Coordinates of C-alpha atoms in Angstrom, one line a residue:
M77 CA -2.3 28.6 -11.2
A78 CA 0.9 28.8 -11.9
Y79 CA 3.7 25.9 -9.2
K80 CA 6.8 27.5 -7.3
I81 CA 9.2 26.6 -5.3
D82 CA 10.1 26.9 -1.7
Q83 CA 13.2 25.0 -1.2
R84 CA 12.9 25.1 2.7
L85 CA 14.5 21.5 3.5
S86 CA 13.5 19.7 7.0
C87 CA 14.3 16.2 8.9
P88 CA 12.8 15.8 12.2
A89 CA 13.0 12.2 12.9
T90 CA 10.6 11.0 15.4
E91 CA 8.9 7.9 17.3
V92 CA 6.5 6.1 16.1
G93 CA 3.1 6.0 18.5
T94 CA 1.0 3.1 19.3
A95 CA -2.4 3.7 20.0
Q96 CA -4.9 1.3 21.8
T97 CA -8.0 0.0 20.4
G98 CA -10.4 -2.0 22.9
P99 CA -13.1 -4.9 21.4
Y100 CA -16.8 -3.7 19.8
H101 CA -19.4 -5.5 19.0
G102 CA -21.9 -4.3 15.9
R103 CA -25.8 -4.1 16.0
N104 CA -27.1 -3.0 13.0
K105 CA -25.4 -1.9 9.2
S106 CA -23.7 1.4 11.4
A107 CA -22.7 -0.6 13.7
Q108 CA -21.0 -2.9 11.3
R109 CA -19.2 -0.2 9.7
Q110 CA -17.8 1.3 12.5
G111 CA -17.2 -1.9 13.3
T112 CA -15.0 -2.6 10.3
G113 CA -13.2 1.1 10.5
L114 CA -12.2 0.1 14.6
M115 CA -10.9 -3.6 12.8
L116 CA -8.7 -1.4 10.4
E117 CA -7.8 1.2 12.9
A118 CA -6.7 -1.9 15.0
L119 CA -4.6 -3.5 12.3
R120 CA -2.1 0.1 11.0
D121 CA -1.7 0.4 15.3
R122 CA -0.3 -3.3 15.0
L123 CA 1.3 -2.1 12.3
L124 CA 2.5 1.1 13.3
A125 CA 3.4 -0.9 15.9
M126 CA 6.7 -2.5 14.7
K127 CA 10.0 -1.2 15.9
P128 CA 13.5 -1.5 13.9
T129 CA 14.4 -3.7 16.6
K130 CA 16.6 -6.5 16.5
H131 CA 13.6 -8.9 16.6
P132 CA 10.9 -6.3 15.2
V133 CA 6.9 -8.3 15.7
T134 CA 4.4 -7.7 13.3
Y135 CA 0.5 -9.4 14.7
I136 CA -0.8 -9.8 10.6
T137 CA -2.1 -13.1 9.3
A138 CA -2.5 -14.5 5.9
E139 CA -6.7 -14.1 6.5
E140 CA -5.8 -10.1 6.6
C141 CA -3.4 -9.7 3.9
I142 CA -6.1 -11.6 1.6
A143 CA -8.7 -9.2 3.5
I144 CA -7.2 -6.2 2.8
A145 CA -5.9 -6.3 -0.3
E146 CA -10.0 -8.0 -1.8
Q147 CA -11.2 -4.8 0.2
A148 CA -8.2 -2.3 -1.7
S149 CA -9.0 -3.8 -4.7
A150 CA -12.6 -2.8 -5.1
V151 CA -11.8 0.5 -4.1
F152 CA -9.6 1.1 -6.6
S153 CA -12.0 -0.4 -9.5
N154 CA -13.6 2.1 -8.3
E155 CA -11.3 5.4 -8.8
P156 CA -10.4 6.4 -12.1
M157 CA -7.2 5.0 -13.7
L158 CA -6.1 9.2 -14.8
L159 CA -7.0 11.1 -11.0
F160 CA -7.5 14.5 -10.4
I161 CA -6.3 15.9 -6.9
E162 CA -6.4 19.1 -5.7
P163 CA -3.9 20.7 -3.0
P164 CA -2.8 21.2 -0.5
M165 CA -1.1 17.4 -0.3
S166 CA 2.6 15.9 -0.1
I167 CA 3.8 13.8 -3.1
L168 CA 6.3 10.9 -2.2
G169 CA 8.0 8.4 -4.9
D170 CA 9.2 5.1 -4.0
T171 CA 9.3 3.1 -0.5
H172 CA 10.4 -0.5 -1.7
G173 CA 9.7 -2.1 0.7
Q174 CA 11.1 -0.3 3.8
F175 CA 8.7 0.1 6.2
F176 CA 10.9 1.3 8.9
D177 CA 11.6 4.0 6.6
L178 CA 8.4 4.4 5.9
Q179 CA 7.6 5.1 9.2
R180 CA 9.7 7.9 9.4
V181 CA 8.5 9.3 6.2
L182 CA 4.9 9.1 7.7
N183 CA 6.2 10.4 10.9
T184 CA 7.8 13.6 9.4
G185 CA 5.9 14.7 6.3
G186 CA 2.2 13.6 8.0
R187 CA 0.0 11.0 7.6
P188 CA -3.9 10.9 6.6
P189 CA -6.5 12.4 7.6
H190 CA -4.5 15.2 8.7
T191 CA -2.7 15.1 5.4
R192 CA -3.3 14.2 2.1
L193 CA -1.0 12.5 0.0
L194 CA -0.2 10.7 -3.3
F195 CA 2.2 7.9 -3.5
L196 CA 4.1 7.4 -7.0
G197 CA 4.1 3.5 -7.0
D198 CA 6.8 1.3 -6.2
Y199 CA 6.0 0.2 -2.5
V200 CA 7.6 -3.9 -2.9
D201 CA 10.5 -5.7 -4.0
R202 CA 13.8 -4.7 -2.7
G203 CA 13.2 -4.1 1.0
K204 CA 12.6 -6.3 3.8
N205 CA 9.1 -5.9 4.8
S206 CA 6.8 -5.0 1.1
I207 CA 4.1 -6.9 2.7
E208 CA 3.8 -3.7 5.8
V209 CA 4.8 -1.5 3.7
V210 CA 1.1 -2.5 1.0
M211 CA -0.8 -3.4 4.1
L212 CA -0.1 0.1 5.9
L213 CA -0.9 2.0 2.7
F214 CA -3.6 -0.2 2.1
V215 CA -5.2 -0.2 5.2
Y216 CA -4.8 3.8 5.1
K217 CA -6.4 4.1 1.7
L218 CA -9.4 2.0 3.4
L219 CA -9.8 4.2 6.2
H220 CA -9.2 7.6 4.4
P221 CA -9.9 6.9 0.8
S222 CA -10.4 10.2 0.1
E223 CA -6.8 11.6 1.9
I224 CA -4.6 9.5 -0.3
H225 CA -3.8 8.0 -3.0
L226 CA -2.2 4.9 -4.5
L227 CA -0.8 5.6 -8.1
R228 CA 1.2 2.2 -9.2
G229 CA 4.4 1.6 -9.9
N230 CA 6.8 -1.0 -12.8
H231 CA 7.2 -3.4 -9.5
E232 CA 3.5 -3.3 -8.9
E233 CA 3.5 -6.3 -11.7
A234 CA 4.0 -10.1 -11.5
R235 CA 6.7 -10.2 -14.0
V236 CA 8.8 -8.4 -12.6
N237 CA 7.9 -9.1 -8.3
S238 CA 7.8 -12.3 -8.7
T239 CA 11.8 -11.7 -9.1
Y240 CA 12.7 -8.8 -7.1
G241 CA 11.7 -10.4 -4.1
F242 CA 7.7 -9.7 -3.4
L243 CA 7.2 -13.3 -4.4
S244 CA 10.0 -14.8 -2.3
E245 CA 8.7 -12.3 1.0
C246 CA 5.0 -13.8 0.4
I247 CA 5.4 -17.4 -0.4
N248 CA 8.1 -17.6 3.4
R249 CA 5.8 -16.2 5.7
F250 CA 2.3 -16.9 4.0
S251 CA 1.1 -18.4 0.6
F252 CA 1.5 -17.9 -2.9
E253 CA -2.6 -16.8 -2.3
V254 CA -1.3 -14.2 -0.7
Y255 CA 1.0 -12.7 -3.6
A256 CA -2.2 -13.8 -6.2
A257 CA -4.4 -11.3 -3.8
F258 CA -2.2 -8.6 -3.9
N259 CA -0.7 -8.8 -7.5
N260 CA -4.9 -8.6 -8.3
C261 CA -5.1 -5.6 -6.7
F262 CA -2.2 -4.3 -8.1
N263 CA -3.8 -4.4 -11.4
N264 CA -6.6 -2.4 -10.7
M265 CA -4.3 0.5 -9.6
P266 CA -4.6 4.1 -11.0
I267 CA -1.6 4.5 -13.1
A268 CA -1.3 8.5 -13.3
A269 CA -3.0 12.2 -11.3
V270 CA -2.7 15.6 -11.9
V271 CA -2.7 17.8 -9.1
A272 CA -5.0 21.2 -9.5
T273 CA -4.6 21.2 -13.6
R274 CA -0.9 22.0 -13.1
I275 CA 1.1 19.1 -12.4
F276 CA 1.1 15.9 -14.0
C277 CA 2.1 12.8 -12.0
C278 CA 3.5 9.8 -12.9
H279 CA 5.8 6.4 -11.6
G280 CA 8.0 6.2 -14.6
G281 CA 7.4 9.5 -17.5
I282 CA 5.4 10.9 -20.0
V283 CA 3.8 9.2 -23.2
K284 CA 5.3 9.6 -26.8
D285 CA 2.0 10.0 -29.3
L286 CA -0.4 11.1 -26.6
Y287 CA -2.8 13.2 -27.5
S288 CA -5.6 12.9 -25.1
L289 CA -5.8 12.4 -21.4
S290 CA -9.1 10.2 -22.3
E291 CA -6.8 7.9 -23.6
I292 CA -5.0 7.1 -19.8
A293 CA -8.6 7.7 -18.1
E294 CA -10.1 5.0 -20.3
L295 CA -7.1 1.9 -20.0
P296 CA -9.6 -1.2 -18.7
R297 CA -9.2 -3.0 -16.2
P298 CA -7.4 -5.2 -14.8
Q299 CA -4.2 -4.3 -16.4
K300 CA -1.4 -6.9 -16.4
A301 CA 1.7 -6.4 -17.7
P302 CA 2.2 -4.0 -19.6
N303 CA 3.2 -4.2 -23.9
E304 CA 6.8 -2.6 -24.7
N305 CA 5.7 1.1 -25.7
T306 CA 1.7 0.8 -24.2
I307 CA 1.1 3.9 -22.7
M308 CA 0.8 2.2 -19.3
G309 CA 3.9 1.1 -20.4
Q310 CA 5.6 3.8 -21.1
L311 CA 3.9 5.8 -17.5
T312 CA 5.5 3.2 -15.3
W313 CA 8.8 2.6 -17.6
S314 CA 9.7 5.8 -18.9
D315 CA 13.1 7.6 -17.7
P316 CA 14.8 11.2 -18.5
N317 CA 17.8 11.7 -20.5
R318 CA 20.0 14.7 -20.0
E319 CA 22.1 13.8 -23.1
A320 CA 18.8 13.1 -25.2
D321 CA 17.2 16.2 -26.9
G322 CA 14.5 13.4 -28.3
W323 CA 13.1 10.3 -27.6
I324 CA 15.3 7.2 -27.9
P325 CA 14.7 3.6 -26.5
S326 CA 15.1 2.6 -22.6
A327 CA 17.6 0.1 -22.0
R328 CA 14.8 -0.8 -19.3
G329 CA 13.8 -2.4 -22.5
V330 CA 10.2 -1.0 -21.7
G331 CA 9.1 3.0 -22.2
Y332 CA 12.1 5.3 -23.7
Q333 CA 14.3 7.6 -22.8
F334 CA 13.3 11.3 -23.6
G335 CA 15.2 14.7 -23.3
K336 CA 13.9 17.8 -22.2
T337 CA 12.2 18.9 -25.6
P338 CA 9.5 16.2 -25.7
L339 CA 9.1 17.3 -22.0
W340 CA 8.3 20.7 -23.2
E341 CA 5.6 19.6 -25.5
F342 CA 4.0 17.4 -23.7
L343 CA 3.6 19.9 -20.9
E344 CA 2.7 22.4 -23.2
R345 CA 0.1 20.6 -24.5
F346 CA -1.7 20.1 -21.7
N347 CA -1.0 23.1 -20.6
F348 CA 1.1 21.3 -17.5
D349 CA 3.6 22.8 -15.5
L350 CA 6.3 20.5 -13.6
L351 CA 6.3 16.2 -14.3
A352 CA 6.4 14.9 -10.7
R353 CA 8.0 10.9 -10.8
A354 CA 9.5 8.5 -9.3
H355 CA 11.2 5.7 -10.6
E356 CA 15.2 6.5 -10.2
V357 CA 17.3 6.8 -6.8
V358 CA 18.0 10.5 -6.8
Q359 CA 20.6 11.4 -3.9
D360 CA 19.1 13.6 -2.2
G361 CA 15.6 12.3 -2.5
Y362 CA 15.0 15.1 -5.2
E363 CA 16.1 15.9 -8.2
F364 CA 15.1 18.6 -11.1
F365 CA 15.1 18.1 -15.1
A366 CA 14.3 20.3 -17.6
H367 CA 15.4 23.6 -15.8
R368 CA 12.9 22.3 -13.3
R369 CA 9.8 21.5 -15.6
C370 CA 10.2 17.9 -14.7
V371 CA 11.1 16.5 -10.9
T372 CA 12.5 12.7 -9.4
I373 CA 11.0 12.2 -6.2
F374 CA 12.9 9.1 -4.2
S375 CA 11.1 8.3 -0.8
A376 CA 13.1 5.4 0.8
P377 CA 16.4 6.5 2.6
K378 CA 19.5 4.7 2.3
Y379 CA 18.3 2.1 -0.5
C380 CA 18.7 -1.3 0.0
D381 CA 22.0 0.0 2.4
Q382 CA 23.5 -0.3 -0.9
F383 CA 23.3 3.7 -1.5
D384 CA 23.9 6.6 0.9
N385 CA 20.5 8.6 -0.8
A386 CA 18.3 10.3 1.6
A387 CA 15.1 10.6 1.2
A388 CA 12.3 13.3 0.0
I389 CA 8.6 14.6 0.4
M390 CA 7.1 16.8 -2.3
R391 CA 4.4 19.2 -0.1
V392 CA 2.4 21.5 -2.3
A393 CA 0.3 24.0 -0.7
E394 CA -3.1 25.4 -2.6
D395 CA -1.3 28.5 -4.2
L396 CA 1.1 25.7 -5.5
T397 CA 4.1 26.5 -4.3
C398 CA 6.0 23.3 -3.6
S399 CA 8.4 22.2 -1.5
F400 CA 10.7 20.0 0.3
V401 CA 11.1 17.9 3.4
I402 CA 14.6 15.6 3.3
I403 CA 14.8 12.6 5.0
R404 CA 18.6 11.6 6.3
P405 CA 19.1 8.3 5.6
P406 CA 19.7 6.0 8.5
T407 CA 23.0 5.6 11.0
A408 CA 22.6 1.6 10.5
E409 CA 21.9 -1.0 8.3
H410 CA 18.2 -2.0 8.9
P411 CA 17.6 -4.6 10.8
K412 CA 17.3 -8.7 9.6
I413 CA 14.1 -9.3 11.1
R414 CA 12.2 -12.7 12.3
V415 CA 8.5 -11.8 11.9
E416 CA 5.8 -13.8 14.0
Y417 CA 2.2 -13.9 13.1
H418 CA -0.4 -15.3 14.1
G419 CA -1.9 -19.2 13.3
Q420 CA 0.8 -20.0 11.6
G421 CA 3.3 -21.2 14.6
G422 CA 7.4 -20.5 15.4
T423 CA 9.2 -17.1 13.4
C424 CA 10.1 -16.3 9.8
D425 CA 13.7 -14.8 8.8
S426 CA 11.1 -12.7 6.0
T427 CA 14.5 -11.5 4.0
A428 CA 15.2 -15.8 3.4
G429 CA 15.1 -16.1 -0.4
Q430 CA 14.9 -12.9 -1.5
A431 CA 17.1 -10.9 -4.3
G432 CA 19.6 -8.9 -2.6
G433 CA 20.2 -5.4 -2.8
P434 CA 19.7 -3.3 -6.1
T435 CA 21.8 -5.3 -8.8
P436 CA 21.5 -4.3 -12.2
E437 CA 18.3 -6.2 -13.8
S438 CA 17.8 -8.2 -16.9
T439 CA 14.2 -6.8 -19.1
P440 CA 11.8 -5.9 -17.5
G441 CA 13.1 -4.7 -13.6
S442 CA 16.3 -2.5 -14.3
A443 CA 17.9 -1.2 -11.2
P444 CA 17.2 2.4 -10.1
T445 CA 20.6 4.5 -11.4
P446 CA 21.8 7.2 -8.8
R447 CA 22.3 10.4 -10.1
T448 CA 24.8 13.3 -9.0
P449 CA 22.4 16.5 -7.4
Q450 CA 22.0 20.1 -8.5
H451 CA 22.5 21.9 -5.5
A452 CA 22.5 25.2 -7.9
I453 CA 19.8 25.4 -10.8
K454 CA 20.4 29.3 -12.5
K455 CA 17.0 28.7 -15.3
R456 CA 13.3 28.4 -14.1
P457 CA 9.8 27.8 -15.7
R458 CA 8.8 30.3 -17.7
R459 CA 5.4 29.8 -14.8
V460 CA 7.0 29.9 -11.5
M461 CA 7.1 32.3 -10.1
K462 CA 10.7 34.6 -10.0
R463 CA 10.9 35.4 -6.8
M464 CA 12.4 31.6 -5.1
A465 CA 13.2 30.9 -1.6
C466 CA 16.6 30.2 -0.1
C467 CA 17.4 26.5 -0.1
A468 CA 18.7 25.4 4.1
I469 CA 19.2 21.9 4.1
A470 CA 18.6 20.8 8.3

């Protein structure tokens, strides 16, 4: 079945609701499992109770962060490095510590278990609440492991997130042990996914000289910082290049830039129709490349308060019709928050010691570059349905 494009767009804005969970005392293994689920639900609700006010408050502890990271790591370790996922589902790109925007995105596009989600990586750095972003997504993963899938991005590695905000956030709010626990978990995350045998998904881009998907599936765990042109390095760092026709070294220092011809060859080799990736800011939240054989998805609106970009969610229906939900950027800047947490005393400025906005990075970790959006694309992939819906932006 070929994928199809349905570009009806919407951007509803709703408030985050707060559910209450009462105490529970388990008496046997079944009850203990139920009690664990209730504790996870209570933690989820505490995170969702955060509001984008001047002094939003969350109640999470260092012990909870370490425990959730260890549990999530065990779940990831039992998953394949290359996931195979069936639609219907939604695909999301970078979130980069923008927790309140993540709340908006989930409210707009749906959340587990009612909506199956695939995130393409880059949960930490840049934004002010990387801990909350990772904790919420990990809690959802523990509660609904088959309904949310989290791929690894290039910022889910210590040599990058030690520089661009996550290390500072963890140490200023909790401890180095929290930072280490999260990175140990990141090292076990899956690296790519295939949706309904037709859509290949990863954070960065395709792999040069890859002739079997088993080369991805058989990557060992844990995977730490990739070397320049390893499979993992290319999957998490590479980018499409409209000016190139072949492969050229990436200015980021890891991976490649690839033109439309290598992309088409990769897709034909494995009988894919589409590459879905993230890794770069795009003005409308999504952008096509190479006659709609590649789409970039970015899900952090008003990135670092220095861009005016929208966020996007790509919905994939059972018949592989793909549509896009657009979340407009907020009108106000993201609040500079102070976060209270149990057992530590006082408050902590979560922005202290963090790197600033998306300044140019030295290798590795170059900042995404916004691209000019495409509003009219005349050519279509060979397998795409000839009749396409009109594009309407709410």
